[in-house]
mmCIF file of C-alpha atoms in Angstrom:
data_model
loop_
_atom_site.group_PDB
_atom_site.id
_atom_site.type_symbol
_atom_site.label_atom_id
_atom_site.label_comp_id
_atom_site.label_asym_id
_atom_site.label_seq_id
_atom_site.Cartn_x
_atom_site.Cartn_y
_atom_site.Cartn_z
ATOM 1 C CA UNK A 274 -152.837 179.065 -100.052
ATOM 2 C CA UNK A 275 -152.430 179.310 -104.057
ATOM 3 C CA UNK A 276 -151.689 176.317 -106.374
ATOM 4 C CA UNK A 277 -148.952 178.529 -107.372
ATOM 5 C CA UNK A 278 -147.611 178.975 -103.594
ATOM 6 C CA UNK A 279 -148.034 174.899 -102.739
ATOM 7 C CA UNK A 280 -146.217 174.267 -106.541
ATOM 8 C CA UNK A 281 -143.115 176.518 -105.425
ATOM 9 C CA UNK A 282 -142.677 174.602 -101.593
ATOM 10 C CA UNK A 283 -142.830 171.756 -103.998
ATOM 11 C CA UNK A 284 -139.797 172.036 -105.966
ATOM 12 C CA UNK A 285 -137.895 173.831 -103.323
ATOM 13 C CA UNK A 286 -138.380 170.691 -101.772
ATOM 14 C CA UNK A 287 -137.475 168.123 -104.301
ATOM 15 C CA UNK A 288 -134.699 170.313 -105.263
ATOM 16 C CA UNK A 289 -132.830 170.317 -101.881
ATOM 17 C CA UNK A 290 -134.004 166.636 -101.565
ATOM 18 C CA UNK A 291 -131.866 165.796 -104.485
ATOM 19 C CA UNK A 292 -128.692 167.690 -103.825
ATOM 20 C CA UNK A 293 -128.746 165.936 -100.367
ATOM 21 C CA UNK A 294 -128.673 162.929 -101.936
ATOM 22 C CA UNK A 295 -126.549 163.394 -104.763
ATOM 23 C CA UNK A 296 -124.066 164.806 -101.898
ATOM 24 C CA UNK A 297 -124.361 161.299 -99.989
ATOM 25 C CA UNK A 298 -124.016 159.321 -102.900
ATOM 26 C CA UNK A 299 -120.666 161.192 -104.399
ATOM 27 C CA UNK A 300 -118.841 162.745 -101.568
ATOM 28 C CA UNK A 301 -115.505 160.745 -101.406
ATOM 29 C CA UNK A 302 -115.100 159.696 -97.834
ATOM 30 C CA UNK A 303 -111.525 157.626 -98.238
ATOM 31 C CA UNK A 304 -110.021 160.621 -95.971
ATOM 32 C CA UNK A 305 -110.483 161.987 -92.234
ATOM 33 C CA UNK A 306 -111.315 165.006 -93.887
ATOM 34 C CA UNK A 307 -113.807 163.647 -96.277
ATOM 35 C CA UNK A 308 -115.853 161.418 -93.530
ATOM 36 C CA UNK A 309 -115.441 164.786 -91.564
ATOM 37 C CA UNK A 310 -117.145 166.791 -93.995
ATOM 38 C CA UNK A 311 -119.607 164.136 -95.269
ATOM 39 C CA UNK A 312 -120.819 163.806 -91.883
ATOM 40 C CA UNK A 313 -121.073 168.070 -91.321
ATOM 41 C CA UNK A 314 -122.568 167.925 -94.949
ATOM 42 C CA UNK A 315 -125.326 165.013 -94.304
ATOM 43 C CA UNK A 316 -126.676 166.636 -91.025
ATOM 44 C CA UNK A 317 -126.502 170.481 -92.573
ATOM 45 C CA UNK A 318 -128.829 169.024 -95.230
ATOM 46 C CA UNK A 319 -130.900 167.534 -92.678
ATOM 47 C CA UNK A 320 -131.348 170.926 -90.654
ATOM 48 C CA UNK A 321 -132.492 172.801 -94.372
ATOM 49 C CA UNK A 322 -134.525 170.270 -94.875
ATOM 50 C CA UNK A 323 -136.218 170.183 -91.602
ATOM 51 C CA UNK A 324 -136.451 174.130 -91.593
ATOM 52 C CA UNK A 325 -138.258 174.310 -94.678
ATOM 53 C CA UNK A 326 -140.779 171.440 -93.940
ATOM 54 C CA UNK A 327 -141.334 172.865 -90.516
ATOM 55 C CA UNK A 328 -142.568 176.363 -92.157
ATOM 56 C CA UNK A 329 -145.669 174.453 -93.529
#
């Protein structure tokens, strides 16, 4: 595998990383809806996240 390859997972990565938190740390979540869709939100992050480190 190329340095350019490894540098790409790398910031696909990081990227996704930090809109998953940036999405847990803003979401407002006063509302049914909100804790609804923070909750959906959290684990759909978690799934993308998975998929892409599974991949190797």
């Amino acid at each position: 595998m190329d340095l350019q390859t490894v540098n790409d997972k790398l910031w696909w990565y990081s990227y996704i990383y930090c809109r998953a938190l940036d999405f847990e740390l803003n979401f407002p979540r006063n509302t049914r809806k909100g804790r609804a869709i923070y909750f959906l939100g959290c684990r759909a992050y978690e799934v993308v996240i998975h998929c892409l480190t599974a991949k190797g």
